[in-house]
CSV table of N, CA and C in Angstrom, one decimal:
chain,number,residue,atom,x,y,z
N,24,UNK,N,-6.0,-7.8,35.4
N,24,UNK,CA,-5.5,-7.2,34.2
N,24,UNK,C,-4.3,-7.9,33.6
N,25,UNK,N,-4.2,-8.0,32.4
N,25,UNK,CA,-3.1,-8.7,31.7
N,25,UNK,C,-1.9,-7.8,31.3
N,26,UNK,N,-0.7,-8.3,31.6
N,26,UNK,CA,0.5,-7.6,31.2
N,26,UNK,C,1.3,-8.5,30.2
N,27,UNK,N,1.9,-7.8,29.2
N,27,UNK,CA,2.8,-8.4,28.3
N,27,UNK,C,4.2,-7.8,28.6
N,28,UNK,N,5.1,-8.7,28.8
N,28,UNK,CA,6.5,-8.3,29.0
N,28,UNK,C,7.3,-9.0,27.9
N,29,UNK,N,7.8,-8.2,26.9
N,29,UNK,CA,8.3,-8.7,25.7
N,29,UNK,C,9.6,-8.0,25.3
N,30,UNK,N,10.6,-8.8,24.9
N,30,UNK,CA,11.8,-8.3,24.3
N,30,UNK,C,11.9,-8.6,22.8
N,31,UNK,N,12.4,-7.7,22.0
N,31,UNK,CA,12.4,-7.9,20.6
N,31,UNK,C,13.8,-7.7,20.0
N,32,UNK,N,14.2,-8.5,19.1
N,32,UNK,CA,15.5,-8.5,18.5
N,32,UNK,C,15.5,-8.7,17.0
N,33,UNK,N,16.5,-8.2,16.3
N,33,UNK,CA,16.7,-8.5,14.9
N,33,UNK,C,17.3,-9.9,14.9
N,34,UNK,N,17.1,-10.6,13.8
N,34,UNK,CA,17.7,-11.9,13.6
N,34,UNK,C,18.8,-11.8,12.5
N,35,UNK,N,19.9,-12.4,12.8
N,35,UNK,CA,21.1,-12.2,11.9
N,35,UNK,C,21.5,-13.3,11.0
N,36,UNK,N,20.9,-14.5,11.3
N,36,UNK,CA,21.1,-15.6,10.4
N,36,UNK,C,20.0,-16.6,10.5
N,37,UNK,N,20.0,-17.7,9.7
N,37,UNK,CA,18.9,-18.7,9.7
N,37,UNK,C,19.1,-19.9,10.5
N,38,UNK,N,20.0,-19.8,11.5
N,38,UNK,CA,20.3,-20.9,12.4
N,38,UNK,C,19.1,-21.4,13.2
N,39,UNK,N,18.1,-20.6,13.4
N,39,UNK,CA,16.9,-20.9,14.1
N,39,UNK,C,16.1,-21.9,13.4
N,40,UNK,N,16.2,-22.0,12.1
N,40,UNK,CA,15.3,-22.9,11.2
N,40,UNK,C,15.4,-24.3,11.6
N,41,UNK,N,16.5,-24.8,12.2
N,41,UNK,CA,16.6,-26.2,12.6
N,41,UNK,C,15.8,-26.5,13.8
N,42,UNK,N,15.3,-25.5,14.5
N,42,UNK,CA,14.6,-25.7,15.8
N,42,UNK,C,13.1,-25.3,15.8
N,43,UNK,N,12.5,-25.2,14.6
N,43,UNK,CA,11.1,-24.8,14.5
N,43,UNK,C,10.2,-25.9,15.1
N,44,UNK,N,9.3,-25.5,16.0
N,44,UNK,CA,8.3,-26.4,16.6
N,44,UNK,C,6.9,-26.2,16.0
N,45,UNK,N,6.7,-25.0,15.5
N,45,UNK,CA,5.4,-24.7,14.9
N,45,UNK,C,5.5,-23.5,14.0
N,46,UNK,N,4.5,-23.4,13.1
N,46,UNK,CA,4.5,-22.2,12.2
N,46,UNK,C,3.1,-21.8,11.9
N,47,UNK,N,2.8,-20.5,11.8
N,47,UNK,CA,1.5,-20.0,11.6
N,47,UNK,C,1.6,-18.7,10.7
N,48,UNK,N,0.7,-18.7,9.7
N,48,UNK,CA,0.7,-17.5,8.8
N,48,UNK,C,-0.3,-16.5,9.5
N,49,UNK,N,0.1,-15.3,9.7
N,49,UNK,CA,-0.7,-14.3,10.3
N,49,UNK,C,-0.9,-13.1,9.4
N,50,UNK,N,-2.1,-12.5,9.5
N,50,UNK,CA,-2.5,-11.3,8.8
N,50,UNK,C,-3.1,-10.4,9.9
N,51,UNK,N,-2.6,-9.2,10.1
N,51,UNK,CA,-3.1,-8.3,11.1
N,51,UNK,C,-3.1,-6.9,10.6
N,52,UNK,N,-4.0,-6.2,11.2
N,52,UNK,CA,-4.2,-4.8,10.9
N,52,UNK,C,-4.5,-4.0,12.2
N,53,UNK,N,-4.4,-2.7,12.1
N,53,UNK,CA,-4.6,-1.8,13.2
N,53,UNK,C,-5.7,-0.9,12.9
N,54,UNK,N,-6.7,-0.9,13.9
N,54,UNK,CA,-7.8,0.0,13.8
N,54,UNK,C,-7.4,1.4,14.3
N,55,UNK,N,-6.6,1.4,15.3
N,55,UNK,CA,-5.9,2.6,15.8
N,55,UNK,C,-4.6,2.3,16.3
N,56,UNK,N,-3.6,3.2,16.0
N,56,UNK,CA,-2.2,2.8,16.4
N,56,UNK,C,-1.5,4.1,17.0
N,57,UNK,N,-2.3,5.0,17.4
N,57,UNK,CA,-1.7,6.2,18.1
N,57,UNK,C,-2.5,6.5,19.4
N,58,UNK,N,-1.9,7.3,20.2
N,58,UNK,CA,-2.5,7.6,21.4
N,58,UNK,C,-2.2,6.6,22.5
N,59,UNK,N,-3.1,6.5,23.5
N,59,UNK,CA,-2.7,5.6,24.7
N,59,UNK,C,-3.0,4.1,24.4
N,60,UNK,N,-3.6,3.8,23.3
N,60,UNK,CA,-4.0,2.4,23.0
N,60,UNK,C,-3.9,2.1,21.5
N,61,UNK,N,-3.4,0.9,21.2
N,61,UNK,CA,-3.5,0.3,19.9
N,61,UNK,C,-4.6,-0.7,19.9
N,62,UNK,N,-5.3,-0.8,18.8
N,62,UNK,CA,-6.3,-1.8,18.6
N,62,UNK,C,-6.0,-2.6,17.4
N,63,UNK,N,-5.8,-3.9,17.6
N,63,UNK,CA,-5.3,-4.8,16.5
N,63,UNK,C,-6.3,-5.9,16.2
N,64,UNK,N,-6.5,-6.2,14.9
N,64,UNK,CA,-7.3,-7.4,14.5
N,64,UNK,C,-6.3,-8.3,13.9
N,65,UNK,N,-6.3,-9.6,14.3
N,65,UNK,CA,-5.4,-10.6,13.8
N,65,UNK,C,-6.1,-11.8,13.4
N,66,UNK,N,-5.7,-12.4,12.2
N,66,UNK,CA,-6.3,-13.6,11.7
N,66,UNK,C,-5.1,-14.6,11.5
N,67,UNK,N,-5.4,-15.9,11.9
N,67,UNK,CA,-4.6,-17.0,11.4
N,67,UNK,C,-5.5,-17.8,10.5
N,68,UNK,N,-5.1,-19.1,10.3
N,68,UNK,CA,-5.9,-19.9,9.3
N,68,UNK,C,-7.3,-20.2,9.8
N,69,UNK,N,-7.5,-20.2,11.1
N,69,UNK,CA,-8.8,-20.6,11.7
N,69,UNK,C,-9.4,-19.7,12.7
N,70,UNK,N,-8.7,-18.8,13.3
N,70,UNK,CA,-9.1,-18.0,14.4
N,70,UNK,C,-8.9,-16.5,14.1
N,71,UNK,N,-9.7,-15.7,14.9
N,71,UNK,CA,-9.5,-14.2,14.8
N,71,UNK,C,-9.6,-13.6,16.2
N,72,UNK,N,-8.8,-12.5,16.3
N,72,UNK,CA,-8.7,-11.9,17.7
N,72,UNK,C,-8.7,-10.4,17.5
N,73,UNK,N,-9.3,-9.8,18.5
N,73,UNK,CA,-9.2,-8.3,18.7
N,73,UNK,C,-8.3,-8.1,19.9
N,74,UNK,N,-7.3,-7.3,19.8
N,74,UNK,CA,-6.3,-7.1,20.8
N,74,UNK,C,-6.2,-5.6,21.1
N,75,UNK,N,-6.2,-5.2,22.4
N,75,UNK,CA,-6.0,-3.9,22.8
N,75,UNK,C,-4.7,-3.8,23.6
N,76,UNK,N,-3.8,-2.9,23.3
N,76,UNK,CA,-2.5,-2.8,24.0
N,76,UNK,C,-2.3,-1.4,24.4
N,77,UNK,N,-1.8,-1.2,25.6
N,77,UNK,CA,-1.5,0.1,26.1
N,77,UNK,C,-0.1,0.6,25.5
N,78,UNK,N,0.3,1.8,25.7
N,78,UNK,CA,1.6,2.3,25.3
N,78,UNK,C,2.6,1.4,26.1
N,79,UNK,N,3.8,1.2,25.5
N,79,UNK,CA,4.8,0.4,26.1
N,79,UNK,C,5.6,1.3,27.1
N,80,UNK,N,5.8,0.7,28.3
N,80,UNK,CA,6.7,1.3,29.3
N,80,UNK,C,7.8,0.4,29.5
N,81,UNK,N,9.0,0.7,29.0
N,81,UNK,CA,10.1,-0.2,29.0
N,81,UNK,C,9.9,-1.3,28.1
N,82,UNK,N,9.7,-2.6,28.7
N,82,UNK,CA,9.4,-3.7,27.9
N,82,UNK,C,8.1,-4.3,28.2
N,83,UNK,N,7.3,-3.6,29.0
N,83,UNK,CA,6.0,-4.1,29.4
N,83,UNK,C,4.8,-3.2,29.0
N,84,UNK,N,3.7,-3.8,28.9
N,84,UNK,CA,2.4,-3.0,28.6
N,84,UNK,C,1.2,-3.9,29.0
N,85,UNK,N,0.1,-3.2,29.1
N,85,UNK,CA,-1.1,-4.0,29.3
N,85,UNK,C,-1.6,-4.5,28.0
N,86,UNK,N,-2.1,-5.7,28.0
N,86,UNK,CA,-2.6,-6.4,26.8
N,86,UNK,C,-3.9,-7.1,27.1
N,87,UNK,N,-4.9,-6.9,26.3
N,87,UNK,CA,-6.2,-7.6,26.4
N,87,UNK,C,-6.5,-8.2,25.0
N,88,UNK,N,-6.8,-9.5,25.0
N,88,UNK,CA,-7.1,-10.1,23.7
N,88,UNK,C,-8.4,-11.0,23.8
N,89,UNK,N,-9.2,-10.8,22.7
N,89,UNK,CA,-10.5,-11.5,22.7
N,89,UNK,C,-10.8,-12.1,21.4
N,90,UNK,N,-11.2,-13.4,21.4
N,90,UNK,CA,-11.6,-14.0,20.1
N,90,UNK,C,-12.8,-13.3,19.6
N,91,UNK,N,-12.8,-13.2,18.2
N,91,UNK,CA,-14.0,-12.6,17.5
N,91,UNK,C,-14.3,-13.4,16.4
N,92,UNK,N,-15.5,-13.3,15.8
N,92,UNK,CA,-15.9,-14.1,14.6
N,92,UNK,C,-15.0,-13.8,13.5
N,93,UNK,N,-14.6,-14.9,12.8
N,93,UNK,CA,-13.6,-14.8,11.6
N,93,UNK,C,-14.2,-13.8,10.6
N,94,UNK,N,-15.4,-13.9,10.2
N,94,UNK,CA,-16.0,-13.0,9.2
N,94,UNK,C,-15.9,-11.5,9.7
N,95,UNK,N,-16.2,-11.3,11.0
N,95,UNK,CA,-16.0,-9.9,11.5
N,95,UNK,C,-14.6,-9.4,11.3
N,96,UNK,N,-13.6,-10.2,11.6
N,96,UNK,CA,-12.2,-9.8,11.5
N,96,UNK,C,-11.9,-9.5,10.1
N,97,UNK,N,-12.4,-10.3,9.1
N,97,UNK,CA,-12.1,-10.0,7.7
N,97,UNK,C,-12.7,-8.7,7.3
N,98,UNK,N,-13.9,-8.4,7.8
N,98,UNK,CA,-14.5,-7.1,7.4
N,98,UNK,C,-13.7,-5.9,8.1
N,99,UNK,N,-13.4,-6.1,9.3
N,99,UNK,CA,-12.6,-5.0,10.0
N,99,UNK,C,-11.3,-4.8,9.3
N,100,UNK,N,-10.6,-5.8,8.9
N,100,UNK,CA,-9.3,-5.6,8.2
N,100,UNK,C,-9.5,-5.0,6.8
N,101,UNK,N,-10.6,-5.4,6.1
N,101,UNK,CA,-10.8,-4.9,4.8
N,101,UNK,C,-11.3,-3.4,4.8
N,102,UNK,N,-12.2,-3.1,5.8
N,102,UNK,CA,-12.8,-1.8,5.7
N,102,UNK,C,-12.3,-0.7,6.7
N,103,UNK,N,-11.7,-1.2,7.8
N,103,UNK,CA,-11.3,-0.2,8.8
N,103,UNK,C,-9.9,-0.1,9.2
N,104,UNK,N,-9.1,-1.1,8.8
N,104,UNK,CA,-7.7,-1.1,9.2
N,104,UNK,C,-6.8,-0.2,8.4
N,105,UNK,N,-5.8,0.3,9.1
N,105,UNK,CA,-4.7,1.1,8.4
N,105,UNK,C,-4.0,0.2,7.4
N,106,UNK,N,-3.7,0.7,6.2
N,106,UNK,CA,-3.1,-0.1,5.2
N,106,UNK,C,-1.6,0.3,5.1
N,107,UNK,N,-0.7,-0.5,4.8
N,107,UNK,CA,-0.9,-1.9,4.4
N,107,UNK,C,-1.1,-2.8,5.7
N,108,UNK,N,-1.7,-4.0,5.5
N,108,UNK,CA,-1.8,-4.9,6.5
N,108,UNK,C,-0.4,-5.6,6.8
N,109,UNK,N,-0.2,-6.0,8.0
N,109,UNK,CA,1.0,-6.8,8.3
N,109,UNK,C,0.8,-8.2,8.0
N,110,UNK,N,1.7,-8.8,7.2
N,110,UNK,CA,1.6,-10.2,6.8
N,110,UNK,C,2.9,-10.8,7.2
N,111,UNK,N,2.8,-12.0,7.9
N,111,UNK,CA,4.1,-12.6,8.3
N,111,UNK,C,3.8,-14.1,8.6
N,112,UNK,N,4.9,-14.8,8.7
N,112,UNK,CA,4.8,-16.2,9.2
N,112,UNK,C,5.5,-16.2,10.5
N,113,UNK,N,4.8,-16.7,11.5
N,113,UNK,CA,5.4,-16.8,12.9
N,113,UNK,C,5.8,-18.2,13.1
N,114,UNK,N,7.1,-18.3,13.5
N,114,UNK,CA,7.7,-19.6,13.8
N,114,UNK,C,7.9,-19.7,15.3
N,115,UNK,N,7.6,-20.8,15.9
N,115,UNK,CA,7.9,-21.0,17.3
N,115,UNK,C,9.2,-21.8,17.4
N,116,UNK,N,10.1,-21.3,18.1
N,116,UNK,CA,11.5,-21.8,18.1
N,116,UNK,C,11.9,-21.9,19.5
N,117,UNK,N,12.3,-23.1,20.0
N,117,UNK,CA,12.8,-23.3,21.3
N,117,UNK,C,14.3,-23.1,21.4
N,118,UNK,N,14.7,-22.4,22.4
N,118,UNK,CA,16.2,-22.2,22.7
N,118,UNK,C,16.3,-22.2,24.2
N,119,UNK,N,17.1,-23.1,24.7
N,119,UNK,CA,17.2,-23.2,26.1
N,119,UNK,C,15.8,-23.5,26.7
N,120,UNK,N,15.4,-22.8,27.8
N,120,UNK,CA,14.1,-23.0,28.4
N,120,UNK,C,13.0,-22.1,27.9
N,121,UNK,N,13.3,-21.4,26.9
N,121,UNK,CA,12.3,-20.4,26.3
N,121,UNK,C,11.9,-20.8,24.9
N,122,UNK,N,10.6,-20.4,24.7
N,122,UNK,CA,10.0,-20.6,23.3
N,122,UNK,C,9.9,-19.2,22.7
N,123,UNK,N,10.7,-19.0,21.6
N,123,UNK,CA,10.7,-17.7,20.9
N,123,UNK,C,9.7,-17.7,19.8
N,124,UNK,N,9.2,-16.5,19.5
N,124,UNK,CA,8.4,-16.2,18.3
N,124,UNK,C,9.3,-15.5,17.3
N,125,UNK,N,9.5,-16.1,16.1
N,125,UNK,CA,10.3,-15.5,15.0
N,125,UNK,C,9.3,-15.1,13.9
N,126,UNK,N,9.3,-13.9,13.6
N,126,UNK,CA,8.4,-13.3,12.6
N,126,UNK,C,9.1,-13.0,11.3
N,127,UNK,N,8.8,-13.7,10.2
N,127,UNK,CA,9.3,-13.5,8.9
N,127,UNK,C,8.3,-12.7,8.1
N,128,UNK,N,8.5,-11.5,7.9
N,128,UNK,CA,7.5,-10.6,7.2
N,128,UNK,C,7.6,-10.7,5.7
N,129,UNK,N,6.4,-10.6,5.1
N,129,UNK,CA,6.3,-10.5,3.7
N,129,UNK,C,5.5,-9.3,3.3
N,130,UNK,N,5.2,-9.1,2.0
N,130,UNK,CA,4.5,-7.9,1.6
N,130,UNK,C,5.4,-6.7,1.8
N,131,UNK,N,4.8,-5.6,2.3
N,131,UNK,CA,5.4,-4.3,2.4
N,131,UNK,C,6.6,-4.4,3.4
N,132,UNK,N,6.6,-5.4,4.3
N,132,UNK,CA,7.7,-5.5,5.3
N,132,UNK,C,8.7,-6.7,5.0
N,133,UNK,N,8.6,-7.1,3.7
N,133,UNK,CA,9.5,-8.2,3.3
N,133,UNK,C,11.0,-7.9,3.6
N,134,UNK,N,11.7,-8.9,4.0
N,134,UNK,CA,13.1,-8.7,4.4
N,134,UNK,C,13.4,-8.5,5.8
N,135,UNK,N,12.3,-8.2,6.6
N,135,UNK,CA,12.5,-8.0,8.0
N,135,UNK,C,12.2,-9.4,8.8
N,136,UNK,N,13.1,-9.7,9.7
N,136,UNK,CA,12.9,-10.9,10.5
N,136,UNK,C,13.2,-10.5,11.9
N,137,UNK,N,12.2,-10.7,12.8
N,137,UNK,CA,12.3,-10.3,14.2
N,137,UNK,C,12.1,-11.5,15.1
N,138,UNK,N,12.8,-11.5,16.2
N,138,UNK,CA,12.6,-12.5,17.3
N,138,UNK,C,12.0,-11.8,18.5
N,139,UNK,N,11.0,-12.4,19.0
N,139,UNK,CA,10.3,-11.9,20.2
N,139,UNK,C,10.3,-12.9,21.3
N,140,UNK,N,10.5,-12.5,22.5
N,140,UNK,CA,10.5,-13.4,23.7
N,140,UNK,C,9.6,-12.8,24.8
N,141,UNK,N,8.6,-13.5,25.1
N,141,UNK,CA,7.7,-13.0,26.2
N,141,UNK,C,8.3,-13.6,27.5
N,142,UNK,N,8.4,-12.7,28.5
N,142,UNK,CA,9.0,-13.1,29.8
N,142,UNK,C,8.0,-13.0,30.9
N,143,UNK,N,8.3,-13.8,32.0
N,143,UNK,CA,7.4,-13.8,33.2
N,143,UNK,C,7.6,-12.5,34.0
N,144,UNK,N,8.8,-11.9,34.0
N,144,UNK,CA,9.0,-10.7,34.7
N,144,UNK,C,10.1,-9.9,34.0
N,145,UNK,N,10.2,-8.6,34.3
N,145,UNK,CA,11.1,-7.7,33.6
N,145,UNK,C,12.6,-8.1,33.7
N,146,UNK,N,13.0,-8.6,34.9
N,146,UNK,CA,14.4,-9.0,35.1
N,146,UNK,C,14.7,-10.4,34.7
N,147,UNK,N,13.8,-11.1,34.1
N,147,UNK,CA,14.0,-12.5,33.8
N,147,UNK,C,15.2,-12.7,32.8
N,148,UNK,N,16.1,-13.6,33.1
N,148,UNK,CA,17.3,-13.8,32.2
N,148,UNK,C,16.9,-14.9,31.2
N,149,UNK,N,17.7,-15.0,30.1
N,149,UNK,CA,17.5,-15.9,29.1
N,149,UNK,C,18.8,-16.2,28.4
N,150,UNK,N,18.9,-17.4,27.8
N,150,UNK,CA,20.0,-17.7,27.0
N,150,UNK,C,19.9,-17.1,25.6
N,151,UNK,N,21.0,-16.4,25.2
N,151,UNK,CA,21.0,-15.7,23.9
N,151,UNK,C,21.4,-16.7,22.8
N,152,UNK,N,20.5,-16.9,21.8
N,152,UNK,CA,20.9,-17.8,20.7
N,152,UNK,C,21.9,-17.1,19.8
N,153,UNK,N,22.6,-17.9,19.0
N,153,UNK,CA,23.6,-17.4,18.1
N,153,UNK,C,23.0,-16.6,16.9
N,154,UNK,N,21.7,-16.9,16.6
N,154,UNK,CA,21.0,-16.2,15.5
N,154,UNK,C,20.4,-14.8,16.0
N,155,UNK,N,20.6,-14.5,17.2
N,155,UNK,CA,20.0,-13.2,17.8
N,155,UNK,C,20.9,-12.0,17.5
N,156,UNK,N,20.4,-11.0,16.9
N,156,UNK,CA,21.1,-9.8,16.7
N,156,UNK,C,20.8,-8.7,17.7
N,157,UNK,N,20.8,-7.5,17.3
N,157,UNK,CA,20.6,-6.3,18.2
N,157,UNK,C,19.2,-6.3,18.8
N,158,UNK,N,19.1,-5.8,20.0
N,158,UNK,CA,17.8,-5.7,20.6
N,158,UNK,C,17.2,-4.4,20.1
N,159,UNK,N,15.9,-4.5,19.7
N,159,UNK,CA,15.1,-3.3,19.2
N,159,UNK,C,13.9,-3.1,20.0
N,160,UNK,N,13.8,-3.6,21.2
N,160,UNK,CA,12.6,-3.5,22.1
N,160,UNK,C,12.2,-2.1,22.2
N,161,UNK,N,13.1,-1.2,22.3
N,161,UNK,CA,12.8,0.2,22.6
N,161,UNK,C,12.7,1.1,21.3
N,162,UNK,N,12.9,0.5,20.2
N,162,UNK,CA,12.9,1.2,18.9
N,162,UNK,C,11.5,1.1,18.3
N,163,UNK,N,10.7,2.2,18.3
N,163,UNK,CA,9.3,2.1,17.9
N,163,UNK,C,9.2,1.8,16.4
N,164,UNK,N,10.2,1.9,15.6
N,164,UNK,CA,10.1,1.6,14.2
N,164,UNK,C,9.8,0.1,14.0
N,165,UNK,N,10.1,-0.7,15.0
N,165,UNK,CA,9.9,-2.2,14.9
N,165,UNK,C,8.6,-2.6,15.5
N,166,UNK,N,7.8,-1.7,16.1
N,166,UNK,CA,6.5,-2.1,16.6
N,166,UNK,C,5.6,-2.4,15.4
N,167,UNK,N,4.9,-3.5,15.4
N,167,UNK,CA,4.0,-3.9,14.3
N,167,UNK,C,3.1,-2.7,13.9
N,168,UNK,N,2.6,-2.0,14.9
N,168,UNK,CA,1.7,-0.9,14.7
N,168,UNK,C,2.4,0.2,13.8
N,169,UNK,N,3.7,0.4,14.0
N,169,UNK,CA,4.4,1.3,13.2
N,169,UNK,C,4.7,0.8,11.9
N,170,UNK,N,5.0,-0.5,11.8
N,170,UNK,CA,5.3,-1.1,10.5
N,170,UNK,C,4.1,-1.1,9.6
N,171,UNK,N,2.9,-1.0,10.1
N,171,UNK,CA,1.7,-0.8,9.3
N,171,UNK,C,1.6,0.6,8.7
N,172,UNK,N,2.1,1.6,9.4
N,172,UNK,CA,2.1,2.9,9.0
N,172,UNK,C,3.3,3.3,8.2
N,173,UNK,N,4.5,2.7,8.5
N,173,UNK,CA,5.8,3.0,7.9
N,173,UNK,C,6.5,1.7,7.6
N,174,UNK,N,6.0,1.0,6.5
N,174,UNK,CA,6.6,-0.3,6.2
N,174,UNK,C,8.1,-0.3,6.0
N,175,UNK,N,8.7,-1.4,6.3
N,175,UNK,CA,10.1,-1.6,6.2
N,175,UNK,C,10.6,-1.3,4.8
N,176,UNK,N,9.9,-1.7,3.8
N,176,UNK,CA,10.4,-1.5,2.4
N,176,UNK,C,10.5,0.0,2.1
N,177,UNK,N,9.9,0.9,2.9
N,177,UNK,CA,10.0,2.3,2.6
N,177,UNK,C,11.1,3.0,3.4
N,178,UNK,N,11.8,2.3,4.3
N,178,UNK,CA,12.8,2.8,5.2
N,178,UNK,C,14.0,3.2,4.3
N,179,UNK,N,14.8,4.1,4.7
N,179,UNK,CA,16.0,4.4,4.0
N,179,UNK,C,17.0,3.3,4.4
N,180,UNK,N,17.9,3.0,3.5
N,180,UNK,CA,18.9,1.9,3.8
N,180,UNK,C,19.6,2.2,5.1
N,181,UNK,N,20.0,3.4,5.4
N,181,UNK,CA,20.7,3.7,6.6
N,181,UNK,C,19.9,3.4,7.8
N,182,UNK,N,18.6,3.5,7.8
N,182,UNK,CA,17.7,3.2,8.9
N,182,UNK,C,17.6,1.7,9.2
N,183,UNK,N,17.9,0.8,8.2
N,183,UNK,CA,17.7,-0.6,8.3
N,183,UNK,C,18.8,-1.3,9.0
N,184,UNK,N,19.8,-0.6,9.4
N,184,UNK,CA,21.0,-1.3,10.1
N,184,UNK,C,21.0,-0.9,11.5
């Protein structure tokens, strides 16, 4: 069984842009985002995936991801996904010995920039980049499944800080 151990942070400046190694435009939607499992469909330019994730316990959860036909993913997103869809550009950025995922959201979640770091184990240490802000790993508002149901643009200003 597969586990995902992930920490998530707000990004406070654009200093990371000098270290981009790759970028990918992603569109994803959720077929279910409540209960013991979330079911996500994700598209990039050439591939599509169906992902099942358990509820998060601390910073870890079970994750299963399967490639699916691109046309099937488009249909699932169009006809069955919770709206709005999550649209973002994911940048791969190296800092120290780790490769970070920085998600710059557009559409209903425009203005939100998050950094995610997948770890080998829960207690793994990492170097904190200067562009890294507050940790939001335990804040469900920042889960992509929640951003699909409660987009960032609809948050009260006081919630965004």
